[in-house]
mmCIF file with all atom_site columns, C-alpha atoms in Angstrom:
data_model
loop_
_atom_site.group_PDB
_atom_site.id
_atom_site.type_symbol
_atom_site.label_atom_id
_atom_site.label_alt_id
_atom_site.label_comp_id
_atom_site.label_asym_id
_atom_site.label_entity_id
_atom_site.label_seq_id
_atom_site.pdbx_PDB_ins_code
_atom_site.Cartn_x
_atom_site.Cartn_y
_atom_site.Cartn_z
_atom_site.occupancy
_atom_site.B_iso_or_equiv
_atom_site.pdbx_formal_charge
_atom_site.auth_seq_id
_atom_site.auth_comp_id
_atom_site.auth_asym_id
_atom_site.auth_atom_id
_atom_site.pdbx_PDB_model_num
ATOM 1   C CA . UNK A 1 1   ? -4.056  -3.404  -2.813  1.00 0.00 ? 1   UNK A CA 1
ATOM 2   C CA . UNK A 1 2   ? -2.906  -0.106  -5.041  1.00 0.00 ? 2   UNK A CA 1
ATOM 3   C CA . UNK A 1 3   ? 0.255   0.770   -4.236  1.00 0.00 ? 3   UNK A CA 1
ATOM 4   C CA . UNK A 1 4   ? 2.678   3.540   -5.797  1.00 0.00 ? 4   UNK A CA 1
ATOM 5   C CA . UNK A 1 5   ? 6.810   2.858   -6.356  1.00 0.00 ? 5   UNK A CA 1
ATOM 6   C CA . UNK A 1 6   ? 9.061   6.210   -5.771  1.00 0.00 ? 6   UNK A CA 1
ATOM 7   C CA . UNK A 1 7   ? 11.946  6.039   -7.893  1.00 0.00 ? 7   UNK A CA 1
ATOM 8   C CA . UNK A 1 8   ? 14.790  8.615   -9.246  1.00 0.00 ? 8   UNK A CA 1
ATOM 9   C CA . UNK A 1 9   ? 17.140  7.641   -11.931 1.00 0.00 ? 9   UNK A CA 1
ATOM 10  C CA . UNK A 1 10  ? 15.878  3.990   -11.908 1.00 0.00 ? 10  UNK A CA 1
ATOM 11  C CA . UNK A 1 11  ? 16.651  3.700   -8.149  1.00 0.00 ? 11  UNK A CA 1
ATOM 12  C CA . UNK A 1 12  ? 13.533  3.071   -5.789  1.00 0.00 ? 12  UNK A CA 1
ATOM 13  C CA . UNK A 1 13  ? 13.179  5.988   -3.512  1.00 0.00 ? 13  UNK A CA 1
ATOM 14  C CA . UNK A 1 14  ? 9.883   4.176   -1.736  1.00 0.00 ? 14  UNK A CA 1
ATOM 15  C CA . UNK A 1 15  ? 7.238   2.210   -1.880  1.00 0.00 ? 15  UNK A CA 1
ATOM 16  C CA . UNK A 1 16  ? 3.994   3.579   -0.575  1.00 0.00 ? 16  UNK A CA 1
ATOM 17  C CA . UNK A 1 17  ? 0.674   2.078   0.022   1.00 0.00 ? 17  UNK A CA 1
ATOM 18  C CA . UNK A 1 18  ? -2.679  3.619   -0.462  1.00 0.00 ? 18  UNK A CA 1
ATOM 19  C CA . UNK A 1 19  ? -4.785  2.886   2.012   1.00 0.00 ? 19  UNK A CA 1
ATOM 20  C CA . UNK A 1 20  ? -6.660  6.464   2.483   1.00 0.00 ? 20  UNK A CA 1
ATOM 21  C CA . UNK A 1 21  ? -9.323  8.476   0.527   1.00 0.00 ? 21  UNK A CA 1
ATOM 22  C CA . UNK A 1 22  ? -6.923  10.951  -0.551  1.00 0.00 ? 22  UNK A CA 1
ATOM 23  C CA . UNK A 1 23  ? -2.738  10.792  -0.369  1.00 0.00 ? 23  UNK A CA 1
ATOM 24  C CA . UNK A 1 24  ? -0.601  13.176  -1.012  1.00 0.00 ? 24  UNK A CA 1
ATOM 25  C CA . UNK A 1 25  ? 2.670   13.962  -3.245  1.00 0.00 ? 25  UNK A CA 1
ATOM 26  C CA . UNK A 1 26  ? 4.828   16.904  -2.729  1.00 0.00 ? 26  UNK A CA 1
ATOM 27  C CA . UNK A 1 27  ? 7.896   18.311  -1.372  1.00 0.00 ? 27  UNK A CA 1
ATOM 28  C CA . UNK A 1 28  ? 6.752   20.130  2.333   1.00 0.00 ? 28  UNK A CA 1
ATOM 29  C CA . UNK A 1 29  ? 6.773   17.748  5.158   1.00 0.00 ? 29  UNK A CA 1
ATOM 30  C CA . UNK A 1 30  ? 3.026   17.793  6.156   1.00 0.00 ? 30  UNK A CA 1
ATOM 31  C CA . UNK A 1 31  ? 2.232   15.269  2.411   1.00 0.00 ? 31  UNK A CA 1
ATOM 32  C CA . UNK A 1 32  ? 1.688   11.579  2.699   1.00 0.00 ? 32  UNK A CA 1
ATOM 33  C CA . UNK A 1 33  ? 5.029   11.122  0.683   1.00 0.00 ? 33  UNK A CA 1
ATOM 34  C CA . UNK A 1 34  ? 7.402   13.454  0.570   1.00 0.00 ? 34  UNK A CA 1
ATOM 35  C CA . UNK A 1 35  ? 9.796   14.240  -2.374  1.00 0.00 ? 35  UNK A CA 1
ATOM 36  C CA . UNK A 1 36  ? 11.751  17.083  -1.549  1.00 0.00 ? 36  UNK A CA 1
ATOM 37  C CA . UNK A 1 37  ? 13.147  18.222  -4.915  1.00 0.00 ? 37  UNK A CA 1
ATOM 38  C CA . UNK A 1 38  ? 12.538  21.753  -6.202  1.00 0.00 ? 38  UNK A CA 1
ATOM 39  C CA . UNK A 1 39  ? 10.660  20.840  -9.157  1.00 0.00 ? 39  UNK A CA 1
ATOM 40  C CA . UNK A 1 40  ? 8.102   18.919  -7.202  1.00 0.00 ? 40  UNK A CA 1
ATOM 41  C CA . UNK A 1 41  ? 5.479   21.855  -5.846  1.00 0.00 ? 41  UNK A CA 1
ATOM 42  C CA . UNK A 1 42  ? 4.946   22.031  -2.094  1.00 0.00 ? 42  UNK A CA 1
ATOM 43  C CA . UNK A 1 43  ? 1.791   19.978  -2.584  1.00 0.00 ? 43  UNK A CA 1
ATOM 44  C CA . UNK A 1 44  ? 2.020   18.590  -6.287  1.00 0.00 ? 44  UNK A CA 1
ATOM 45  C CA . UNK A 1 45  ? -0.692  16.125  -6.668  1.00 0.00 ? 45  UNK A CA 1
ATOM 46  C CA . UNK A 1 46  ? -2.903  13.655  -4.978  1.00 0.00 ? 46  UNK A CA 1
ATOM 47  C CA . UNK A 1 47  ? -4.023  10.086  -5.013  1.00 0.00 ? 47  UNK A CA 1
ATOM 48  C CA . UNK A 1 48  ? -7.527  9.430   -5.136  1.00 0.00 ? 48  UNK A CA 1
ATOM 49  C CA . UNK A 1 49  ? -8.645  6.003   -3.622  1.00 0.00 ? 49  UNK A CA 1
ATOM 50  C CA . UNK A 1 50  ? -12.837 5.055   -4.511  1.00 0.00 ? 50  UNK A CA 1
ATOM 51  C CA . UNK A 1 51  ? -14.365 1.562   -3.849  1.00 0.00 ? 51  UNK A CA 1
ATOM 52  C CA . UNK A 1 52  ? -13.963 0.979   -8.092  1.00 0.00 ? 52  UNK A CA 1
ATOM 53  C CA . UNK A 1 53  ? -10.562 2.986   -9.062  1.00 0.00 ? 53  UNK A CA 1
ATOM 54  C CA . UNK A 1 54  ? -7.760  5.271   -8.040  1.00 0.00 ? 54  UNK A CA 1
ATOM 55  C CA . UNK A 1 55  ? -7.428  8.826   -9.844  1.00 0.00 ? 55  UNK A CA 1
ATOM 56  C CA . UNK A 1 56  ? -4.451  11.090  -9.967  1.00 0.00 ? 56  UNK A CA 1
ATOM 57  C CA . UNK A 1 57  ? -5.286  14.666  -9.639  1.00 0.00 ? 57  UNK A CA 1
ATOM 58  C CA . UNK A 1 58  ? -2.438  17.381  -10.495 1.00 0.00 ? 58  UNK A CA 1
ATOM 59  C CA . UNK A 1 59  ? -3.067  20.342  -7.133  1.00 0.00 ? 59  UNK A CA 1
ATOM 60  C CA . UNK A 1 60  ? -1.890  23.369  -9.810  1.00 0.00 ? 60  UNK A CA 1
ATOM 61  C CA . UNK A 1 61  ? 1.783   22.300  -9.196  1.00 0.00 ? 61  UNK A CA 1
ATOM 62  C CA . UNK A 1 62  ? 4.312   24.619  -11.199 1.00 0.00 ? 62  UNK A CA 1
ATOM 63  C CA . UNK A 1 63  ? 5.397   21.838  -13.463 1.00 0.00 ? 63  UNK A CA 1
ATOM 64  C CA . UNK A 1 64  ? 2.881   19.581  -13.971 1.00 0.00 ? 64  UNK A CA 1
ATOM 65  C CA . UNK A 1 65  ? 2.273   15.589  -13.370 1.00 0.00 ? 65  UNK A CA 1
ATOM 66  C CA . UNK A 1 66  ? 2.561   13.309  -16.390 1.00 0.00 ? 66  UNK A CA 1
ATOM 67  C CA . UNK A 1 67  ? 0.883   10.094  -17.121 1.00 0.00 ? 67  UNK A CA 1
ATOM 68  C CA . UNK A 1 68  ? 2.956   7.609   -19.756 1.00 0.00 ? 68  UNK A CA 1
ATOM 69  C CA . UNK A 1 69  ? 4.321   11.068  -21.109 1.00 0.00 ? 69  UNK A CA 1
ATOM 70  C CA . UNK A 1 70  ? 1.089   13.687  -21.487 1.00 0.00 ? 70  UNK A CA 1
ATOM 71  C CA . UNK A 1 71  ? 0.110   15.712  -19.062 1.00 0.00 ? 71  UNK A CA 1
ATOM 72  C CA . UNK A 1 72  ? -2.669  15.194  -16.324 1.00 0.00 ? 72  UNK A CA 1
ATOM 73  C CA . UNK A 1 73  ? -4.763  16.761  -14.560 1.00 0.00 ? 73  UNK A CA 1
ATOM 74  C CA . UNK A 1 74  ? -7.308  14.351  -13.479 1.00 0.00 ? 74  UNK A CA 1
ATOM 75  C CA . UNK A 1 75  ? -7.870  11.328  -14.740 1.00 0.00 ? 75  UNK A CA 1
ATOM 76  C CA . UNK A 1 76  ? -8.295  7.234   -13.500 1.00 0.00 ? 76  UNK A CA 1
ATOM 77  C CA . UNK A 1 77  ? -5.025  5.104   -13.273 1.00 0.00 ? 77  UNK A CA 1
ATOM 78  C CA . UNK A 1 78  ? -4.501  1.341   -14.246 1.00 0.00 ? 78  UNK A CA 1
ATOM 79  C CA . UNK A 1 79  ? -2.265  -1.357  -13.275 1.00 0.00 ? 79  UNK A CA 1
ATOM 80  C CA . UNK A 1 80  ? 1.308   0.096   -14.575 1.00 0.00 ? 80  UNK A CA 1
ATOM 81  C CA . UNK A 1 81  ? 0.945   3.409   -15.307 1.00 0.00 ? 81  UNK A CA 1
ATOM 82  C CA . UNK A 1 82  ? 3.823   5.724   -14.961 1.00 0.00 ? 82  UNK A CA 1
ATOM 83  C CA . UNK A 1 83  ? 3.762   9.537   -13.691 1.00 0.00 ? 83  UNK A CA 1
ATOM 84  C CA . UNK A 1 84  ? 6.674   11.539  -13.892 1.00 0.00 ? 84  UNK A CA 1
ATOM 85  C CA . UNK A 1 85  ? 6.888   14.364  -11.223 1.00 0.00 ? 85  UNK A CA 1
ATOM 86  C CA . UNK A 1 86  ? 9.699   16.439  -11.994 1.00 0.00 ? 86  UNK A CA 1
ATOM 87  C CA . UNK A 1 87  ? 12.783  14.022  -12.979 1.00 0.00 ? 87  UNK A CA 1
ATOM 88  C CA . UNK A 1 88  ? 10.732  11.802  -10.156 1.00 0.00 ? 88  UNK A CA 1
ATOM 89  C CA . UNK A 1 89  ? 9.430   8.510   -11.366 1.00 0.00 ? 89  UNK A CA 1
ATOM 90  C CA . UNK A 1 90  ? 5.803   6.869   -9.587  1.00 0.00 ? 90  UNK A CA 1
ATOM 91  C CA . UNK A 1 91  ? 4.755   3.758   -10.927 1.00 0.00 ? 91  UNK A CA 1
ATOM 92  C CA . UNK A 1 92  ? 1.342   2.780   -10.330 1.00 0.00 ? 92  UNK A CA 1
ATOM 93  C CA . UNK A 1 93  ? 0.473   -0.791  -9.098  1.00 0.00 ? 93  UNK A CA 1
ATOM 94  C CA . UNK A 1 94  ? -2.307  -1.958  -8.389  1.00 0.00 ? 94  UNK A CA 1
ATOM 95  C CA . UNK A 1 95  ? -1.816  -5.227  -6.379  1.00 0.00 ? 95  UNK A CA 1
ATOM 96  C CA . UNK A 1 96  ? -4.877  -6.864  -6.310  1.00 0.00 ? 96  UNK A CA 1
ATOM 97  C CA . UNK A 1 97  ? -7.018  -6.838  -9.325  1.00 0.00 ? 97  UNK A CA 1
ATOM 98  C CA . UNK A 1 98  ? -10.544 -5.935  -9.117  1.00 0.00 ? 98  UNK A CA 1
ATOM 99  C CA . UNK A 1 99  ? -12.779 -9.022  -8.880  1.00 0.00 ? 99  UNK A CA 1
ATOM 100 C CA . UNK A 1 100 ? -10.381 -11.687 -7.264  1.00 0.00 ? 100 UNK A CA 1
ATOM 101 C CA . UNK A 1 101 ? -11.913 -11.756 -3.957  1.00 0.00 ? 101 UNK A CA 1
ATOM 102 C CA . UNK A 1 102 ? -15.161 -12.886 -5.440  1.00 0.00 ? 102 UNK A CA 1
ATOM 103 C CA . UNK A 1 103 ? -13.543 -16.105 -7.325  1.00 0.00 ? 103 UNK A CA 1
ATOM 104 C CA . UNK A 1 104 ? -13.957 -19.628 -5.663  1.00 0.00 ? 104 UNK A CA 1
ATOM 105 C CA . UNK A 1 105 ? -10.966 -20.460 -3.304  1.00 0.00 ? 105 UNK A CA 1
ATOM 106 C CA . UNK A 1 106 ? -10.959 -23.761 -1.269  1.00 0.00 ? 106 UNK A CA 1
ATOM 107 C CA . UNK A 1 107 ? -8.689  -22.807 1.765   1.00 0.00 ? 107 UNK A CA 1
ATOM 108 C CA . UNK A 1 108 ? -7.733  -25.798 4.421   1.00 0.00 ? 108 UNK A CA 1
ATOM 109 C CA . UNK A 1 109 ? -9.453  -23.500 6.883   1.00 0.00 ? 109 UNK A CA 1
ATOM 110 C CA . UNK A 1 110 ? -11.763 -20.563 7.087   1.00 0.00 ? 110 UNK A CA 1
ATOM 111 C CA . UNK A 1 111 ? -13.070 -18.943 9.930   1.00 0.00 ? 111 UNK A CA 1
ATOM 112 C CA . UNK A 1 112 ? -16.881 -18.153 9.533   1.00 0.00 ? 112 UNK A CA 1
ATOM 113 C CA . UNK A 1 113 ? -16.386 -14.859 10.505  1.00 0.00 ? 113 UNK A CA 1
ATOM 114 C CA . UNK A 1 114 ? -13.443 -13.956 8.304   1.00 0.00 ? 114 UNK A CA 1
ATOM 115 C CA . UNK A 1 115 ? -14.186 -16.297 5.016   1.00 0.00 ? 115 UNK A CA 1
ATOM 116 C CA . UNK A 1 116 ? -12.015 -17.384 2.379   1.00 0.00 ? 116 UNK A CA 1
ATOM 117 C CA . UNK A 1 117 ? -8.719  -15.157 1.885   1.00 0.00 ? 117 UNK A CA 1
ATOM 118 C CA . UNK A 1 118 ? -8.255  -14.239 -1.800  1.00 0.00 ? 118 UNK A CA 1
ATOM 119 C CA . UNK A 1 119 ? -4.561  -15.514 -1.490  1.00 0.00 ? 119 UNK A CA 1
ATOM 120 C CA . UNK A 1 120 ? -2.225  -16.717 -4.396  1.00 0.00 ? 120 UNK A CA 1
ATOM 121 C CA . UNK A 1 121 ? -2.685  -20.028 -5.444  1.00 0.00 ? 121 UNK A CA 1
ATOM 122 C CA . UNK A 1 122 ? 1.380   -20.889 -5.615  1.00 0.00 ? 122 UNK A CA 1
ATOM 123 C CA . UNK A 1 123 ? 2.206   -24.684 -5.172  1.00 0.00 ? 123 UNK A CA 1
ATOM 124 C CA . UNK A 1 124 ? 4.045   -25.000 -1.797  1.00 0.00 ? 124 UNK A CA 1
ATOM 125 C CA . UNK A 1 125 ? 3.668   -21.210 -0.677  1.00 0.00 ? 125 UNK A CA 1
ATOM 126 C CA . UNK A 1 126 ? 2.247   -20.538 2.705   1.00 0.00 ? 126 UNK A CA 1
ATOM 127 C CA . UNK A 1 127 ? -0.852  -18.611 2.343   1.00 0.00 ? 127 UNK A CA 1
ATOM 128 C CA . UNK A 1 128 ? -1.791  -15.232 4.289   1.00 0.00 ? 128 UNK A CA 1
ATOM 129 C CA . UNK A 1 129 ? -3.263  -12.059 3.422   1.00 0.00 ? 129 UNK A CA 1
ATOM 130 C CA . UNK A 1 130 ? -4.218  -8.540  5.244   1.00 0.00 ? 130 UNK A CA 1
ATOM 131 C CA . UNK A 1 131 ? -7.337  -7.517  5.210   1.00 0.00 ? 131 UNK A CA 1
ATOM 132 C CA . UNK A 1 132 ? -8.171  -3.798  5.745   1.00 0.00 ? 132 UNK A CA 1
ATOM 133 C CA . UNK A 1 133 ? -10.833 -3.145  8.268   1.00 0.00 ? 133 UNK A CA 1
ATOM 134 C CA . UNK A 1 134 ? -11.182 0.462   8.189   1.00 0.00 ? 134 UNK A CA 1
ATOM 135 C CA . UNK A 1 135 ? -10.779 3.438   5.982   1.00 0.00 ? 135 UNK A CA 1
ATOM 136 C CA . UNK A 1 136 ? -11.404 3.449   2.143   1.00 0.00 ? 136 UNK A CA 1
ATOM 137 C CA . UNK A 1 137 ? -9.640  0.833   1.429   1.00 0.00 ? 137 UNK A CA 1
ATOM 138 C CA . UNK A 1 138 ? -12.075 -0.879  3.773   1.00 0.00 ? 138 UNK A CA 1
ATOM 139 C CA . UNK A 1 139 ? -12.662 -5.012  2.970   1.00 0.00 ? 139 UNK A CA 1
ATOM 140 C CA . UNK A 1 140 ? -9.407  -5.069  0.696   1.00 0.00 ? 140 UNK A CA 1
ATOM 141 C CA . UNK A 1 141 ? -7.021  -7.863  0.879   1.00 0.00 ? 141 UNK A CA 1
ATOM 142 C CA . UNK A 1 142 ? -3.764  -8.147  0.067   1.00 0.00 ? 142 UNK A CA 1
ATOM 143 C CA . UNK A 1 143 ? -1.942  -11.236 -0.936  1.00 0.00 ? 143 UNK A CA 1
ATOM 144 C CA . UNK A 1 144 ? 1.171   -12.001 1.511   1.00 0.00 ? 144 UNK A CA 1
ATOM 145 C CA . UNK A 1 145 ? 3.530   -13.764 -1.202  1.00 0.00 ? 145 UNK A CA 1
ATOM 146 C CA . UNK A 1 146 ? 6.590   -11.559 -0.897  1.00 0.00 ? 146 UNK A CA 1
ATOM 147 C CA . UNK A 1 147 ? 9.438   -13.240 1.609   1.00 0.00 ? 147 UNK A CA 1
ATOM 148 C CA . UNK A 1 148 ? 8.987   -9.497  3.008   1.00 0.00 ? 148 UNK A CA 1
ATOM 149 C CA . UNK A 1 149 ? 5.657   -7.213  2.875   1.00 0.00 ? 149 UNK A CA 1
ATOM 150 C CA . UNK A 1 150 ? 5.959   -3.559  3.950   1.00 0.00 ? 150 UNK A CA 1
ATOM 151 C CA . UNK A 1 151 ? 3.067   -1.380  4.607   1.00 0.00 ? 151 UNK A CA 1
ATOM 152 C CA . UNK A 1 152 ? 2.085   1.911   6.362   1.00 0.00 ? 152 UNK A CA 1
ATOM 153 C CA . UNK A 1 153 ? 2.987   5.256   5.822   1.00 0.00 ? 153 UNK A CA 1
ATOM 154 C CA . UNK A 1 154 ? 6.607   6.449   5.672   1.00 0.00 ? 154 UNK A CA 1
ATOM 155 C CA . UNK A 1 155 ? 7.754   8.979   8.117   1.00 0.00 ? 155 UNK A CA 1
ATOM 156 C CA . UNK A 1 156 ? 4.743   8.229   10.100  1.00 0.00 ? 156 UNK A CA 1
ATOM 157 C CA . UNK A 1 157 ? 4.855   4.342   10.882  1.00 0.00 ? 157 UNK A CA 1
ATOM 158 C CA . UNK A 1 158 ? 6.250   1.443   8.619   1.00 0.00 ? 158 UNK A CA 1
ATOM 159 C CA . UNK A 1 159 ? 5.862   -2.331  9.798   1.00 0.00 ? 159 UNK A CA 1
ATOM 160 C CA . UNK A 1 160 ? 6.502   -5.546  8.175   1.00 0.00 ? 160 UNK A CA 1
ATOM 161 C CA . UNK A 1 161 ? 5.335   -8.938  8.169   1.00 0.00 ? 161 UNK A CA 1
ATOM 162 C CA . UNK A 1 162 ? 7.878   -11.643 7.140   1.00 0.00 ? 162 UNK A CA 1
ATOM 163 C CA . UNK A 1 163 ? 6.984   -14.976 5.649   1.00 0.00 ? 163 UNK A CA 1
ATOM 164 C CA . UNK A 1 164 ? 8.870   -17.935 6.790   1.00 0.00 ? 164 UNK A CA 1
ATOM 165 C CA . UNK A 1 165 ? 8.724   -21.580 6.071   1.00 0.00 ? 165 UNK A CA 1
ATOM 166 C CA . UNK A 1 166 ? 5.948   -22.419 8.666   1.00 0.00 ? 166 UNK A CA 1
ATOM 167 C CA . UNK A 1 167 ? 4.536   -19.208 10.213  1.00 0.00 ? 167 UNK A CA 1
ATOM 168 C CA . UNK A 1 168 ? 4.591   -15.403 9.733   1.00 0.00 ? 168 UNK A CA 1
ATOM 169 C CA . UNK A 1 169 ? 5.420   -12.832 11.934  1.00 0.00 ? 169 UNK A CA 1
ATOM 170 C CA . UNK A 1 170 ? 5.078   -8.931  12.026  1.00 0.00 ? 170 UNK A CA 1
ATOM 171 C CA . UNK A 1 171 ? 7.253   -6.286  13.364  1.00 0.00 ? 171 UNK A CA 1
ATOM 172 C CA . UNK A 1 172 ? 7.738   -2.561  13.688  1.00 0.00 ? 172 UNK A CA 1
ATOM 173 C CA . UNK A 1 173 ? 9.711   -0.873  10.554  1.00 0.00 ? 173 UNK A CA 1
ATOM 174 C CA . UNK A 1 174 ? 10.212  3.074   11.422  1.00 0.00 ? 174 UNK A CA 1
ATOM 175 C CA . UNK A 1 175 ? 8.355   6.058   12.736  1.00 0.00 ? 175 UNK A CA 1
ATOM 176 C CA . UNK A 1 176 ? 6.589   6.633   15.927  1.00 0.00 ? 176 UNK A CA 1
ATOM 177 C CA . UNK A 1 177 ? 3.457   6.159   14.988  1.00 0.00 ? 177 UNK A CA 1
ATOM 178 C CA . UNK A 1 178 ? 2.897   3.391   17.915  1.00 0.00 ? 178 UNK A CA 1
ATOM 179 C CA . UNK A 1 179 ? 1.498   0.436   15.372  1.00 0.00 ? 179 UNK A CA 1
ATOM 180 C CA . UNK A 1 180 ? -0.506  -2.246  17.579  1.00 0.00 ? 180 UNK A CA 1
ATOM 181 C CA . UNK A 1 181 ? -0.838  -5.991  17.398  1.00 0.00 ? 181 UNK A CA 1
ATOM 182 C CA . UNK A 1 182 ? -3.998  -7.108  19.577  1.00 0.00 ? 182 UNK A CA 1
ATOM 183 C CA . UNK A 1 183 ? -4.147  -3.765  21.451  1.00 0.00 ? 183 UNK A CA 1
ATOM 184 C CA . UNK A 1 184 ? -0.581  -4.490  22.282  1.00 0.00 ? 184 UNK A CA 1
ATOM 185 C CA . UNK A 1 185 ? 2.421   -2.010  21.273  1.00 0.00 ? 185 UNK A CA 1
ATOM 186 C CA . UNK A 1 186 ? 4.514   -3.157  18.371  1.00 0.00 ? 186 UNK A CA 1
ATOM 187 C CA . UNK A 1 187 ? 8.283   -3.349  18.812  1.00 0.00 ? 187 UNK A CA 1
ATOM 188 C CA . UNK A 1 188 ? 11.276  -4.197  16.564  1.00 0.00 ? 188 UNK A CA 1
ATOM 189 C CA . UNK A 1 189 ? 11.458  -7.924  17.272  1.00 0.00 ? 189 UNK A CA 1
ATOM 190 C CA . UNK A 1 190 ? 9.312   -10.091 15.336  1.00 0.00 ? 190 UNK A CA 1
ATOM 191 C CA . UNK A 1 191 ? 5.867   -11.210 16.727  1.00 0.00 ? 191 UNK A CA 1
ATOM 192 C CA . UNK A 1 192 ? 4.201   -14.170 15.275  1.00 0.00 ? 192 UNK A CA 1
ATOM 193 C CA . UNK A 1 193 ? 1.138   -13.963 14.258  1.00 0.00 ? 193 UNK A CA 1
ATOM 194 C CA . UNK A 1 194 ? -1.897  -16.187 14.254  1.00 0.00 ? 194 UNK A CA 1
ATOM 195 C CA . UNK A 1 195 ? -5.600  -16.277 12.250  1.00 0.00 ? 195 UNK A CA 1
ATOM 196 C CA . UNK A 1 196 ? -7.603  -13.112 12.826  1.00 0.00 ? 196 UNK A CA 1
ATOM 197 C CA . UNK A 1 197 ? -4.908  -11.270 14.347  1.00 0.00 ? 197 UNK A CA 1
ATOM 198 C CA . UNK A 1 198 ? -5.618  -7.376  13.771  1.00 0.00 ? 198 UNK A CA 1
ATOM 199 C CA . UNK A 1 199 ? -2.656  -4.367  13.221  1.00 0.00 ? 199 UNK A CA 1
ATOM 200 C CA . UNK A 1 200 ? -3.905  -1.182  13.643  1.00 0.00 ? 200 UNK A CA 1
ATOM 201 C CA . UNK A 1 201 ? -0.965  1.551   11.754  1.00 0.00 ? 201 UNK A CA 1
ATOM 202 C CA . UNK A 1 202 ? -1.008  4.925   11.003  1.00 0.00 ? 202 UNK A CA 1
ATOM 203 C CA . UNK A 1 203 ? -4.672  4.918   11.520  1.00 0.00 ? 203 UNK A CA 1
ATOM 204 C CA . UNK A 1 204 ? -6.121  2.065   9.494   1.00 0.00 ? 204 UNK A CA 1
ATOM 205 C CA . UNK A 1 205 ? -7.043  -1.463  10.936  1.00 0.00 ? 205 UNK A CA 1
ATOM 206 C CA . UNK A 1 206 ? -6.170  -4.602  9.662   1.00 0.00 ? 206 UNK A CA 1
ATOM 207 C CA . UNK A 1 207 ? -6.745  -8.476  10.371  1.00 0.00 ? 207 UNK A CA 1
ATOM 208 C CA . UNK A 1 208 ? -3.993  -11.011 9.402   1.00 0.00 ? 208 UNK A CA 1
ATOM 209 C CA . UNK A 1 209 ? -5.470  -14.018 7.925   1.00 0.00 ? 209 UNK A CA 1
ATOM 210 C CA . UNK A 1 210 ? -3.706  -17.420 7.043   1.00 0.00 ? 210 UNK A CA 1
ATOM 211 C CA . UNK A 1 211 ? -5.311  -20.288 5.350   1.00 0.00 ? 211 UNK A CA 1
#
């Protein structure tokens, strides 16, 4: 799943996943993220999420968005670019390459319903992915193979899921956005989580699958 890393002076501000049609970068409150610098316009530039690619589009900000050092103004990003936004770094990643989800996986179970989760083949990991369910990043999965996954939208709602030796669990980050598990409020302390389990968060639905 695309995702874009924040950082200033080679510290990571945030990380931020797209998971709308349109996100966006500037310094007044009312953006997607937020970078509150003076040389970052009020609304700078935007994110641009179709079912094939993610574009960058520069929103006639004062001092311009860079891609790998030339200006922008609109144009398609790949896996690794860097944009500079002021003496703001945003590096580009794009999680899960186009195409995986169609190659061959043989998980140990798959509910008919779900299907096969395009998970990381890694010897002796446990497997689990999210899978969007609404919005434009709708039918996406994401690969859980980090000890710690965060997703959601900063200042608005931020949860995390947690992989452990034998199970995974979820819980509630930051903001008061009132993420759900099963219909169910999310709190602080970790919930487990189980096949087909959906999290709805800042908007968007998704179903927690394990294999």
């Amino acid at each position: 799943m695309p995702k874009v890393i924040v950082s200033f002076d080679g510290a990571v501000i945030t990380e931020h996943t797209l998971l709308k049609e349109r996100t966006t970068v500037g310094r007044r409150p009312f953006n997607d993220i937020v970078i509150d610098n003076l040389a970052v316009s009020g609304q700078h530039l935007a994110f641009l999420m179709t079912p094939s690619e993610v574009l960058v589009e520069d929103l006639n900000s004062t001092n311009g968005t860079y891609v790998n050092g030339k200006v922008a103004r609109k144009q398609a990003l790949k896996d690794g670019d860097l944009l500079e936004v002021g003496k703001y770094k945003i590096k580009f990643v794009n999680d899960v390459p186009r195409g995986v989800s169609e190659e061959p996986v043989r998980p140990k179970t798959a509910s008919p319903a779900v299907g096969a989760s395009a998970v990381a083949d890694v010897p002796g990991l446990l497997k689990g992915a999210i899978k969007v369910l609404s919005g434009a990043a709708a039918g996406r999965e994401v690969p859980l193979v980090k000890t710690v996954t965060t997703f959601g939208k900063p200042g608005v709602a931020v949860a995390a899921i947690t992989r452990g030796d034998r199970s995974f669990s979820v819980h509630h980050v930051e903001g008061g956005g009132n993420p759900m598990l099963n219909g169910a409020a999310l709190g602080s302390e970790p919930q487990p989580l189980k096949h087909g389990d959906q999290i709805e968060l800042a908007g968007t639905r998704m179903q927690f699958i394990q294999s």
